[in-house]
PDB file of C-alpha atoms and ligand atoms in Angstrom:
ATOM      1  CA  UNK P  27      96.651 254.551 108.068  1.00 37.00           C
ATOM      2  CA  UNK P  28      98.932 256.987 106.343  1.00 34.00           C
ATOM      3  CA  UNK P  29     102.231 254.848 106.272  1.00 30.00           C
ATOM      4  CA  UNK P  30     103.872 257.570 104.228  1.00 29.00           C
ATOM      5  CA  UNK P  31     104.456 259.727 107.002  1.00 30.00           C
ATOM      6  CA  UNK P  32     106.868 257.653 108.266  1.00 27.00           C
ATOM      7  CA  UNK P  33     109.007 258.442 105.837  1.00 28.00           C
ATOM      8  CA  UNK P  34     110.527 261.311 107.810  1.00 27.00           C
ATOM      9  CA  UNK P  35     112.037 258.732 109.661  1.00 28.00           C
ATOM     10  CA  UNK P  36     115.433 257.900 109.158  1.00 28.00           C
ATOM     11  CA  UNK P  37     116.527 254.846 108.523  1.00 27.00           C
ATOM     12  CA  UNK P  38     119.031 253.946 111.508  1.00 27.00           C
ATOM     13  CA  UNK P  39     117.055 252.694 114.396  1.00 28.00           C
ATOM     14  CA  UNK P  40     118.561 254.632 117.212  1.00 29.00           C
ATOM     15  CA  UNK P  41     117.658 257.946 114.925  1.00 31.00           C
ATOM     16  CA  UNK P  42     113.631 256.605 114.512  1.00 29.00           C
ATOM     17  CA  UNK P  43     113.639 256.459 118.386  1.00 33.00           C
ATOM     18  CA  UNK P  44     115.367 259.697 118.831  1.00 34.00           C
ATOM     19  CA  UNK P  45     117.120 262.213 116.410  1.00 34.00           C
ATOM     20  CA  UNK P  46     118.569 264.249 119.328  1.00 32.00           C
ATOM     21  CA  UNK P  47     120.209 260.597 120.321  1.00 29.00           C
ATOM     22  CA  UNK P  48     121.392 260.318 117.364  1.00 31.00           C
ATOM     23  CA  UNK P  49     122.849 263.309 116.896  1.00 28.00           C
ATOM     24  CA  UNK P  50     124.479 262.751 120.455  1.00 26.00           C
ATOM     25  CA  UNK P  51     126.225 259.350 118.961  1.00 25.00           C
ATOM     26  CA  UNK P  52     127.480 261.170 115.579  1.00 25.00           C
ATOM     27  CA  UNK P  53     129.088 263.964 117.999  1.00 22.00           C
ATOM     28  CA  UNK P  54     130.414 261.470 120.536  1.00 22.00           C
ATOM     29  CA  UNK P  55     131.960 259.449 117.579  1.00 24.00           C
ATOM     30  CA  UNK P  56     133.496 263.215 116.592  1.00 23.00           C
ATOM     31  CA  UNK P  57     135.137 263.203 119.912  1.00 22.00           C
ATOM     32  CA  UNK P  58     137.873 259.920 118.850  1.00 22.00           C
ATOM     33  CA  UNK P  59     138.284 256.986 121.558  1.00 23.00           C
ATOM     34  CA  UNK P  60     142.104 257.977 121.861  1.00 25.00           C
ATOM     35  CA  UNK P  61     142.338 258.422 126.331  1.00 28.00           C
ATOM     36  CA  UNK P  62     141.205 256.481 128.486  1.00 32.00           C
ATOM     37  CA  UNK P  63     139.404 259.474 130.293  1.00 37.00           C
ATOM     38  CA  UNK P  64     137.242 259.627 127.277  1.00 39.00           C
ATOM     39  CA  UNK P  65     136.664 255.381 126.700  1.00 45.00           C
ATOM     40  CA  UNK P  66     135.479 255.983 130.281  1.00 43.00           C
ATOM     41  CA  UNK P  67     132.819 258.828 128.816  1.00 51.00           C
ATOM     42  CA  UNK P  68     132.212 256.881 126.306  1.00 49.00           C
ATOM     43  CA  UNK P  69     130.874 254.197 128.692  1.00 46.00           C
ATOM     44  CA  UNK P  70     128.829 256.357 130.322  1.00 46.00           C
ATOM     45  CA  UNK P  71     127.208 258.208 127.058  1.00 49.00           C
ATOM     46  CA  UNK P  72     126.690 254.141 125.800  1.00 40.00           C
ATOM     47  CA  UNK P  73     124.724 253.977 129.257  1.00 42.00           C
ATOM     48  CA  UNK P  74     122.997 257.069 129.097  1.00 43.00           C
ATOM     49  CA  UNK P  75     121.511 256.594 125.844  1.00 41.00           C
ATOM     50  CA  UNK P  76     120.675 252.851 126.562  1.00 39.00           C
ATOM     51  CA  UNK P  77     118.993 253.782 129.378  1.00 41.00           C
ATOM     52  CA  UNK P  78     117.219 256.516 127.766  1.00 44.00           C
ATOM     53  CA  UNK P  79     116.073 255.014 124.390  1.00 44.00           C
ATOM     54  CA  UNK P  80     113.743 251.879 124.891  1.00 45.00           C
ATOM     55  CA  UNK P  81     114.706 249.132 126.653  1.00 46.00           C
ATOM     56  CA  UNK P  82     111.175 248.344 128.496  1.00 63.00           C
ATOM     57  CA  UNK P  83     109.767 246.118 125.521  1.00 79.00           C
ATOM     58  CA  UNK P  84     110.404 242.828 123.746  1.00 81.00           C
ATOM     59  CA  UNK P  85     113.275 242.802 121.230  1.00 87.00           C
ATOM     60  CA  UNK P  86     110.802 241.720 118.381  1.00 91.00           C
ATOM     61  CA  UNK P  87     109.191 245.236 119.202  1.00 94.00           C
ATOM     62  CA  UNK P  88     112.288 246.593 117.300  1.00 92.00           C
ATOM     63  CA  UNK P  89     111.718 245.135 114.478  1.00 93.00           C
ATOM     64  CA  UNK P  90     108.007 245.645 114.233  1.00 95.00           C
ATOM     65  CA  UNK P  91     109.317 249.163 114.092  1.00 93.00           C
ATOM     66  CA  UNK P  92     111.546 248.556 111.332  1.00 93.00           C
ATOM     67  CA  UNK P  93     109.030 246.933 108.850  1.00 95.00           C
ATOM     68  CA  UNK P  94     106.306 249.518 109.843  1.00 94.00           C
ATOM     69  CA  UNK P  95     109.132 252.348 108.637  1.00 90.00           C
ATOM     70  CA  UNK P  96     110.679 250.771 105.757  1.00 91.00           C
ATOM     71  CA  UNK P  97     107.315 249.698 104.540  1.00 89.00           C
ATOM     72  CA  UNK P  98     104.773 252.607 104.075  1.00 77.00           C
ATOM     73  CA  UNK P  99     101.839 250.611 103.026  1.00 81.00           C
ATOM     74  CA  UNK P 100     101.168 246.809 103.983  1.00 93.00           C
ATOM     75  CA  UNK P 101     103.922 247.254 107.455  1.00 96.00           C
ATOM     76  CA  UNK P 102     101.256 245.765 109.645  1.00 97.00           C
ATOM     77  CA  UNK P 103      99.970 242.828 107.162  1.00 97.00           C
ATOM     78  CA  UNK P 104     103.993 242.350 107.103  1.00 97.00           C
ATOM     79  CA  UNK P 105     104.067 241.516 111.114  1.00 97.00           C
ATOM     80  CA  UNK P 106     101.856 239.298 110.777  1.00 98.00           C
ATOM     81  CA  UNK P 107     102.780 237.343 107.898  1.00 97.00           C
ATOM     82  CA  UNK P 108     106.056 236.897 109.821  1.00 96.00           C
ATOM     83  CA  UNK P 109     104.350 236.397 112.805  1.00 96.00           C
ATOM     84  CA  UNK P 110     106.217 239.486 114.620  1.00 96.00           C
ATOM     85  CA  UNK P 111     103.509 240.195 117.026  1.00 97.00           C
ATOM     86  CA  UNK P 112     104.776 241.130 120.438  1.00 95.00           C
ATOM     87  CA  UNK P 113     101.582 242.730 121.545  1.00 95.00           C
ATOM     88  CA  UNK P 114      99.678 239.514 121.149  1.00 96.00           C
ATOM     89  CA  UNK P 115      99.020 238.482 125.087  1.00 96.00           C
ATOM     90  CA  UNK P 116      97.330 235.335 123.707  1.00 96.00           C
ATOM     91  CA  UNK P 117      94.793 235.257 125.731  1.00 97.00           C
ATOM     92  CA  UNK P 118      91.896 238.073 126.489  1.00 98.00           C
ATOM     93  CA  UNK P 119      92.645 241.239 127.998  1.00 98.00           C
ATOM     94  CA  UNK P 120      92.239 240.461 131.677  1.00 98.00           C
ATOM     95  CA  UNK P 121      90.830 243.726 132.633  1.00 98.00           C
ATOM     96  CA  UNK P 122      88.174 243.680 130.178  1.00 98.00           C
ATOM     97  CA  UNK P 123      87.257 240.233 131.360  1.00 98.00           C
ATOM     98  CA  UNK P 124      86.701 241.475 134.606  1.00 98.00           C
ATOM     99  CA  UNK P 125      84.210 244.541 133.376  1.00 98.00           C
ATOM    100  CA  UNK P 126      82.561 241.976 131.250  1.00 98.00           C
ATOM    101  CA  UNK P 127      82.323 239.098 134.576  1.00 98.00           C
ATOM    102  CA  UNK P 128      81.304 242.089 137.167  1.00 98.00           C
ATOM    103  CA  UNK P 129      78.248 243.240 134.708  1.00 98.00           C
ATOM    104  CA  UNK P 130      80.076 246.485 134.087  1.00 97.00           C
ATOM    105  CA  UNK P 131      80.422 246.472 130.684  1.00 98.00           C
ATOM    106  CA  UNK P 132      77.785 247.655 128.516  1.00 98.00           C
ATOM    107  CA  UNK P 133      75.604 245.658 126.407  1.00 98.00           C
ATOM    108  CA  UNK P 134      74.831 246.067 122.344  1.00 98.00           C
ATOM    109  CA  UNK P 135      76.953 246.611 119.712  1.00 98.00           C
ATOM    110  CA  UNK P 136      80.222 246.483 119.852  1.00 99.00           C
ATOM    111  CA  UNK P 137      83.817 247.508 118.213  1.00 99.00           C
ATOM    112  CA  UNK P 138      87.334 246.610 118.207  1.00 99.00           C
ATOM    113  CA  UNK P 139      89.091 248.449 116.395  1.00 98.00           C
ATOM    114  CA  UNK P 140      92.673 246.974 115.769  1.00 98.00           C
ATOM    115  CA  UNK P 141      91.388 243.318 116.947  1.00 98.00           C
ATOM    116  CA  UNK P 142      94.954 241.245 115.786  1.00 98.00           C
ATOM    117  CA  UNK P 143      94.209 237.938 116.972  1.00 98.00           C
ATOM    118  CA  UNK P 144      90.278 239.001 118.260  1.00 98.00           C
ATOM    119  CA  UNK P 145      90.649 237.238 121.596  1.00 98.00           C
ATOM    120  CA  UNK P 146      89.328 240.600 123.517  1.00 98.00           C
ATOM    121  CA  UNK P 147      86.180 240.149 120.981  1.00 98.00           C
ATOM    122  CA  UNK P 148      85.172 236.604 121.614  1.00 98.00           C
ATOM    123  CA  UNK P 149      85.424 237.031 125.292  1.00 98.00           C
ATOM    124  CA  UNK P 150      83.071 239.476 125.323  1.00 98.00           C
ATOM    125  CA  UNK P 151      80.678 238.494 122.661  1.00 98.00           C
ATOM    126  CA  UNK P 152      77.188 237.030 124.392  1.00 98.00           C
ATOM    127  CA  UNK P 153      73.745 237.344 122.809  1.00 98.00           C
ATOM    128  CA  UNK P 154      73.281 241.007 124.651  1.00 98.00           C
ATOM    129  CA  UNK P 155      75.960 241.908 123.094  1.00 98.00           C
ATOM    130  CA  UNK P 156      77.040 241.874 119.348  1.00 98.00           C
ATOM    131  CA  UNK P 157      81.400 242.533 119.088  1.00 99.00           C
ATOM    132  CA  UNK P 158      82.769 243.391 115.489  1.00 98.00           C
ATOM    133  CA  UNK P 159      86.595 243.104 115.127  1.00 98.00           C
ATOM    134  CA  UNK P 160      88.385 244.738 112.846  1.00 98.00           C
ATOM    135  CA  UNK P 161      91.671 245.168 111.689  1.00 98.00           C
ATOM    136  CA  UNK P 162      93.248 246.595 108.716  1.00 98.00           C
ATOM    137  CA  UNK P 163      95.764 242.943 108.031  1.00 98.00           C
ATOM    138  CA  UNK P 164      94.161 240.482 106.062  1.00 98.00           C
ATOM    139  CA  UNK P 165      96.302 238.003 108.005  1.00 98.00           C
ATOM    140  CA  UNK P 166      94.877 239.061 111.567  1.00 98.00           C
ATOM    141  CA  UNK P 167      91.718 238.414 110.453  1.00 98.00           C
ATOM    142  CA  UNK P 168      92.152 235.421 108.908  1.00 98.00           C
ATOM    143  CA  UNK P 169      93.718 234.263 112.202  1.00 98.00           C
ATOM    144  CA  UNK P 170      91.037 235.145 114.636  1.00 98.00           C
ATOM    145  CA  UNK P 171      88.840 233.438 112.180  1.00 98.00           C
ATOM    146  CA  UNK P 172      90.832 230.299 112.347  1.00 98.00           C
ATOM    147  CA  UNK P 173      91.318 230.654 116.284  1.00 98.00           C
ATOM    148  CA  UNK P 174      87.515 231.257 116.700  1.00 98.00           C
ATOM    149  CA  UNK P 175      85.493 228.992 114.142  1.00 97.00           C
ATOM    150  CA  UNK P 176      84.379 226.336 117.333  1.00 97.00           C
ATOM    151  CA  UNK P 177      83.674 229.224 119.787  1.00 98.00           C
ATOM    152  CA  UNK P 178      79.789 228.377 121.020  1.00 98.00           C
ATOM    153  CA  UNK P 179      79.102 232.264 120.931  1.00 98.00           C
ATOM    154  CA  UNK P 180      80.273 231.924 117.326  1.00 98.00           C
ATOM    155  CA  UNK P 181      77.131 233.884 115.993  1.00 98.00           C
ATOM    156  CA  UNK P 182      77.570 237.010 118.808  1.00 98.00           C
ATOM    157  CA  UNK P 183      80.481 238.459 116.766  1.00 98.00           C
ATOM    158  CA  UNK P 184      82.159 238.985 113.104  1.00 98.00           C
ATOM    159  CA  UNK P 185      85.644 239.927 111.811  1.00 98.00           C
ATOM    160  CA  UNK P 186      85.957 242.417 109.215  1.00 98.00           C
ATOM    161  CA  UNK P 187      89.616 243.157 107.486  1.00 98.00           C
ATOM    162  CA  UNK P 188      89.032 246.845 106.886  1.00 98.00           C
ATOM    163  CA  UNK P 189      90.271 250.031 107.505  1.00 98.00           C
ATOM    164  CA  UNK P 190      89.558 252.243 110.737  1.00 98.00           C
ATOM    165  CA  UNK P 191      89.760 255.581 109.200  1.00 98.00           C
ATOM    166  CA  UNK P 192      87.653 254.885 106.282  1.00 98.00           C
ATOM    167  CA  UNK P 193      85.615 252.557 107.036  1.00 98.00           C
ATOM    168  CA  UNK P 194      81.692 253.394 107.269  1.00 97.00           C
ATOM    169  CA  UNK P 195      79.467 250.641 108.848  1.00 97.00           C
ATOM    170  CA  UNK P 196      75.772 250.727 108.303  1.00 96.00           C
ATOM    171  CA  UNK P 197      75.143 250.975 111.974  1.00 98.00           C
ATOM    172  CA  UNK P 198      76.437 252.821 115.048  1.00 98.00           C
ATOM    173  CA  UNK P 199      78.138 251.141 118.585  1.00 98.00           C
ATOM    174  CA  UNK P 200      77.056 251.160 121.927  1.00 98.00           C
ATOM    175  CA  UNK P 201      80.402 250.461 122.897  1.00 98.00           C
ATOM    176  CA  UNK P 202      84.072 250.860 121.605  1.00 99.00           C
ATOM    177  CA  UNK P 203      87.286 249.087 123.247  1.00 99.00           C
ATOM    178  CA  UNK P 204      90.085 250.159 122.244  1.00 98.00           C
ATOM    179  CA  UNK P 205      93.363 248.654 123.620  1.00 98.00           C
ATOM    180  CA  UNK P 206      96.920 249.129 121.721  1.00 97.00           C
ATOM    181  CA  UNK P 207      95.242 250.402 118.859  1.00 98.00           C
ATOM    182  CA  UNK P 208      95.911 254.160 119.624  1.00 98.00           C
ATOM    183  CA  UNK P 209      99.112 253.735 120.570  1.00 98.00           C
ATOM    184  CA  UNK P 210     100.141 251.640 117.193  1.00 97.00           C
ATOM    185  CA  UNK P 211      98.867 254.725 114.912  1.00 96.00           C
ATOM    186  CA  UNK P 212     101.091 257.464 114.566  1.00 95.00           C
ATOM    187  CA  UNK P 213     100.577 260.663 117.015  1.00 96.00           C
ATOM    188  CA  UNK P 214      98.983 262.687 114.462  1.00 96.00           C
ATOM    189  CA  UNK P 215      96.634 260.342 113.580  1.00 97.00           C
ATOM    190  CA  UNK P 216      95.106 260.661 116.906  1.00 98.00           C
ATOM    191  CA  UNK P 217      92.786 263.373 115.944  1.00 98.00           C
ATOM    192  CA  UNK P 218      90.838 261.214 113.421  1.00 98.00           C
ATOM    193  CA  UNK P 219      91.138 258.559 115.441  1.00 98.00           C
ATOM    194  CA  UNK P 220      89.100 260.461 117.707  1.00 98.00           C
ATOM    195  CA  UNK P 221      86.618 261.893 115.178  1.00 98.00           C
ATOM    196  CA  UNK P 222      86.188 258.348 113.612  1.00 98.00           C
ATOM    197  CA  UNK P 223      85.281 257.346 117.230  1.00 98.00           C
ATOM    198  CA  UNK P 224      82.902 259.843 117.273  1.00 98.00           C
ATOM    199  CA  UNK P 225      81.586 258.804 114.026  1.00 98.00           C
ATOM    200  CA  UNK P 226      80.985 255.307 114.912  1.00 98.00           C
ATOM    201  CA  UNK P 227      79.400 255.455 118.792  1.00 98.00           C
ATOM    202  CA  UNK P 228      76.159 256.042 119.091  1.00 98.00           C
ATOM    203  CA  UNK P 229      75.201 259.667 121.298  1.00 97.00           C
ATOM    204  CA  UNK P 230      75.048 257.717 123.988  1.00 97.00           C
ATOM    205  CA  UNK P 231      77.614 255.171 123.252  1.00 98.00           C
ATOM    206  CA  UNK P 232      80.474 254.627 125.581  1.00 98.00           C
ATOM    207  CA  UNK P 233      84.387 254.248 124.311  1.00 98.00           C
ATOM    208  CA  UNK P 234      86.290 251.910 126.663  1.00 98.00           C
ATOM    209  CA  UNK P 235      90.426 252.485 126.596  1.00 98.00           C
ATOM    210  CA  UNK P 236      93.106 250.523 128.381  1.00 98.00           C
ATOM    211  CA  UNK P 237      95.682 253.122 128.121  1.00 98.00           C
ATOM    212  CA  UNK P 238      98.671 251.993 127.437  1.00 97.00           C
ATOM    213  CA  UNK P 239     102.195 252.002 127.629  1.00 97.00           C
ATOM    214  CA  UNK P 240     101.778 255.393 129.849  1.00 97.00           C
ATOM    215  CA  UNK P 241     105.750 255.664 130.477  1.00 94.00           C
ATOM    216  CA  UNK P 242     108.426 257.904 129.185  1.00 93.00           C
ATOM    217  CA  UNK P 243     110.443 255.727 126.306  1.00 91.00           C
ATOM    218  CA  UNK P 244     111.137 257.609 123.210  1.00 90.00           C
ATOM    219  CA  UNK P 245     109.857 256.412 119.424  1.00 89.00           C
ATOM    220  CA  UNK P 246     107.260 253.831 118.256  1.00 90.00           C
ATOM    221  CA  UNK P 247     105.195 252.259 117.779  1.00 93.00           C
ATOM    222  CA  UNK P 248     104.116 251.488 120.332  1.00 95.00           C
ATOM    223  CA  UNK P 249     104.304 255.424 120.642  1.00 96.00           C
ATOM    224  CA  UNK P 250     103.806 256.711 124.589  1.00 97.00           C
ATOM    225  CA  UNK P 251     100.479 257.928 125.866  1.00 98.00           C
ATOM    226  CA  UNK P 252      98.918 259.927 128.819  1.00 98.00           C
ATOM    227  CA  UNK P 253      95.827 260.624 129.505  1.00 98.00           C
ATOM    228  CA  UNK P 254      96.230 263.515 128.492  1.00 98.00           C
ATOM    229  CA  UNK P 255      97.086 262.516 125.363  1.00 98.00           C
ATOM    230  CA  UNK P 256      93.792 261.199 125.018  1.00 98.00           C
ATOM    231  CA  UNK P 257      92.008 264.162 126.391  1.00 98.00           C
ATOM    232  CA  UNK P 258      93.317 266.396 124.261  1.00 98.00           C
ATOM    233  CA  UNK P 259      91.517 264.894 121.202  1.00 98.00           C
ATOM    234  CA  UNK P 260      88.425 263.534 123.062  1.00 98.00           C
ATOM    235  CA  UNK P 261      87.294 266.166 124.929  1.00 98.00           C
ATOM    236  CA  UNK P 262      86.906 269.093 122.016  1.00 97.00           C
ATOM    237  CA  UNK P 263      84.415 266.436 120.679  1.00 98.00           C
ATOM    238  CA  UNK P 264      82.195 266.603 123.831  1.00 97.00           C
ATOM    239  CA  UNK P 265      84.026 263.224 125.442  1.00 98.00           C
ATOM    240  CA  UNK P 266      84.901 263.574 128.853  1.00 97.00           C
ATOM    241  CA  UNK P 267      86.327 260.998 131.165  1.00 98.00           C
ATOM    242  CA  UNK P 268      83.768 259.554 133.444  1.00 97.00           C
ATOM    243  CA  UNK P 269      86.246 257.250 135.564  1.00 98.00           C
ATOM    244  CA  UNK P 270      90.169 256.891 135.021  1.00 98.00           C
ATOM    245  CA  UNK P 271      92.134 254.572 137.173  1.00 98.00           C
ATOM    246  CA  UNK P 272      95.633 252.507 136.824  1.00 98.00           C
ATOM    247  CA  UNK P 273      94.804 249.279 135.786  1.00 98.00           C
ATOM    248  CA  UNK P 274      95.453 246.494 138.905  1.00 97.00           C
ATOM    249  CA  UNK P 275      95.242 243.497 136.202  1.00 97.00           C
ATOM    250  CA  UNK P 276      97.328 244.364 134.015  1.00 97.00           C
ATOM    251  CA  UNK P 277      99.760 241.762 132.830  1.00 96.00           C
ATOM    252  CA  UNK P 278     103.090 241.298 135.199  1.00 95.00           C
ATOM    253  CA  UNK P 279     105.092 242.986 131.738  1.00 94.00           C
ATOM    254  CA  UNK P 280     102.854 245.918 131.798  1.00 96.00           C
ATOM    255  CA  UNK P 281     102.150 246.741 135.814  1.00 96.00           C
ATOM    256  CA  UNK P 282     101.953 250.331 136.408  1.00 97.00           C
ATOM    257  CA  UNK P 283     101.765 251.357 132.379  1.00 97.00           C
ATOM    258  CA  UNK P 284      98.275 250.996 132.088  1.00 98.00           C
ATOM    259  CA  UNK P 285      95.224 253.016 132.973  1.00 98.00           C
ATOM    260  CA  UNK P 286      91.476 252.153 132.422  1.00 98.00           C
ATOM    261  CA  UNK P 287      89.634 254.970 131.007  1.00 98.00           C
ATOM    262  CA  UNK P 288      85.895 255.213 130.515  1.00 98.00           C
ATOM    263  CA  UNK P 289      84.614 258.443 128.411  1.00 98.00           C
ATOM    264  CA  UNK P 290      81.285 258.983 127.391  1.00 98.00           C
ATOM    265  CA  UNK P 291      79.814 262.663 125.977  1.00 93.00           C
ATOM    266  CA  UNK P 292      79.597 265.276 128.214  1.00 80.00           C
ATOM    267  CA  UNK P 293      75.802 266.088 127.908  1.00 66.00           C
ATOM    268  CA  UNK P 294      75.184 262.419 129.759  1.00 51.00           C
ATOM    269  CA  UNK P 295      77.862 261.946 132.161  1.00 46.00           C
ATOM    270  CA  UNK P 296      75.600 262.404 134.892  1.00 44.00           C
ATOM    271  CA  UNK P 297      73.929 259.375 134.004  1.00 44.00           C
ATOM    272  CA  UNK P 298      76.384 257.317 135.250  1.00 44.00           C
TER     273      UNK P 298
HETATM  274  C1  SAM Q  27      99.542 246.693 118.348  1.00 83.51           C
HETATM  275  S1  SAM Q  27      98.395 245.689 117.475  1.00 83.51           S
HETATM  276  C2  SAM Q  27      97.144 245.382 118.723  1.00 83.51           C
HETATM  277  C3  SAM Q  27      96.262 244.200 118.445  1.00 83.51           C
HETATM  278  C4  SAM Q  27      95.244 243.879 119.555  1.00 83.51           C
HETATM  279  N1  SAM Q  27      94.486 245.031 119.961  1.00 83.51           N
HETATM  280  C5  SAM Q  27      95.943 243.275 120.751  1.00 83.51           C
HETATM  281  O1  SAM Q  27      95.993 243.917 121.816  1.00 83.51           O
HETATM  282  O2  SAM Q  27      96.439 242.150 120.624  1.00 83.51           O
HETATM  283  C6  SAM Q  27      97.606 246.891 116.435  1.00 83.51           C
HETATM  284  C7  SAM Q  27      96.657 246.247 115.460  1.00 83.51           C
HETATM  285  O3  SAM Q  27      96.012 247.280 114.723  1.00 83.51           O
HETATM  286  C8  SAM Q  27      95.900 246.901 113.363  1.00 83.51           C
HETATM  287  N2  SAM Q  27      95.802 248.139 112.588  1.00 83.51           N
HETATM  288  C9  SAM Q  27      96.764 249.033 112.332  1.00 83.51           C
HETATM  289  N3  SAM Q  27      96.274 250.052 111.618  1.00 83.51           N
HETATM  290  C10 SAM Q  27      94.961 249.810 111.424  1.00 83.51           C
HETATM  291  C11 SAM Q  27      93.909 250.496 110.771  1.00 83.51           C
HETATM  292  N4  SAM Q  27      94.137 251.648 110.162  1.00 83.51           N
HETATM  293  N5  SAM Q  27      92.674 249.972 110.770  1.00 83.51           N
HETATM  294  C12 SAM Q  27      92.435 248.779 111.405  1.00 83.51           C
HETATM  295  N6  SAM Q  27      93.398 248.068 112.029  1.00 83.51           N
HETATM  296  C13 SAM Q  27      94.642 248.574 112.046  1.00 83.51           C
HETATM  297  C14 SAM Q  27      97.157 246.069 113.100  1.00 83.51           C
HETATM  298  O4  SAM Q  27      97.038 245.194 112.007  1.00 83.51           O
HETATM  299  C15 SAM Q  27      97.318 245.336 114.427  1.00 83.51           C
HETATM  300  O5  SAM Q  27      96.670 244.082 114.419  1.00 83.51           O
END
């Protein structure tokens, strides 16, 4: 992941989640405090922009931000050598569960790109199907190592500390899950995200997203998504979305932010 780019940031939190906010605040401080008519402004410009910059996730979520700014290369290995890892549910994605109880995920080889702690790829790992993890942070992977050494499906998956974008297995996936990976890489990233997708499923392969966090907050990561989002660098490869729905099992903190997308290539959608 290129963490120079995030070197256009600037340094001041409030100005990484919005420049135009900032701007706002360096004005507003222009204006003085000196009436009470304008403390009373100032209130509601103080509740404005709280309300408008983000407030929906965990406070450590600010400070992920700030090491994956100030550090351009090694910000994620930083999380999680300080253990900073909001998005960690501890436990296995529940929706994926579900596919994976019902019979309606598919079988064979398997990626997860992004894994963290891998609990999404031991839950699904069974003899019919084969789950890599991978993650860029040595740390990550030495943790879902740790956490996973007794699992009794211990041969039906592997970690692997490399990186997405680069990274050239010797053999294609039948199946790709990806769940707050795409919204942890930067937003112009996303293309090669989607052409290393491409690059790594199989023709027929399918690529499995929980979408997520599909709201309005400004700044990241995690940086907001929509489907279309996803669509727009999917579908000029041939993907197209087979089924898209809002995720009932999502977790009580992320209700109503989360869609389930399925996308396979166009030429054999109607084989689902
Ligand atoms: C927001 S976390 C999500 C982890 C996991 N999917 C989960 O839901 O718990 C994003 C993960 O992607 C990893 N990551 C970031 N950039 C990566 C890259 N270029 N290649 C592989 N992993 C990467 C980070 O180390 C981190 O563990």
């Amino acid at each position: 992941m290129r963490w120079m780019s995030f070197r256009w940031l600037s340094n001041t939190l409030l100005s990484v989640q919005n420049p135009a906010l900032a701007n706002r605040v360096v004005l507003f401080r222009g204006v003085g405090f000196g009436t009470t008519h304008r403390s009373m402004d100032r209130n509601r410009e103080e509740q404005l922009i709280a309300k408008e910059i983000n407030v929906k996730f965990k406070p450590e979520v600010n400070q992920v931000q700030e090491i994956l700014v100030t550090n351009s290369f090694g910000g994620w290995e930083k999380c999680w050598e300080q253990g900073l890892t909001p998005w960690d549910l501890g436990q296995p994605t529940p929706a994926l569960l579900h596919l994976h109880h019902t019979g309606s995920l598919p079988k064979g080889r398997t990626l997860v790109p992004g894994c963290g702690s891998g609990h999404d790829v031991v839950a699904i790992a069974c003899p019919e199907r084969y789950v890599v993890g991978l993650d860029v942070s040595d740390k990550a992977i030495k943790k879902a190592e740790e956490l996973s050494s007794l699992s009794p499906n211990a041969n039906c998956f592997t970690f692997l500390r490399a990186d997405f974008f680069s990274w050239h297995p010797s053999e294609l996936f039948d199946l790709i899950f990806d769940y707050t990976f795409f919204c942890a890489i930067e937003p112009e990233m996303r293309s090669r995200w989607a052409m290393q997708i491409q690059n790594l499923l199989k023709p027929d392969g399918e690529l499995i997203t929980l979408m997520f966090p599909i709201d309005d907050h400004i700044g990241g990561p995690p940086y907001k998504v929509s489907v279309s989002d996803y669509e727009e660098v999917l579908c000029p490869l041939g993907f197209k979305a087979v089924f898209v729905a809002d995720n009932e099992l999502a977790i009580k903190a992320r209700k109503g932010r989360e869609k389930l997308g399925r996308w396979k290539r166009s030429s054999i959608q109607s084989s689902m």
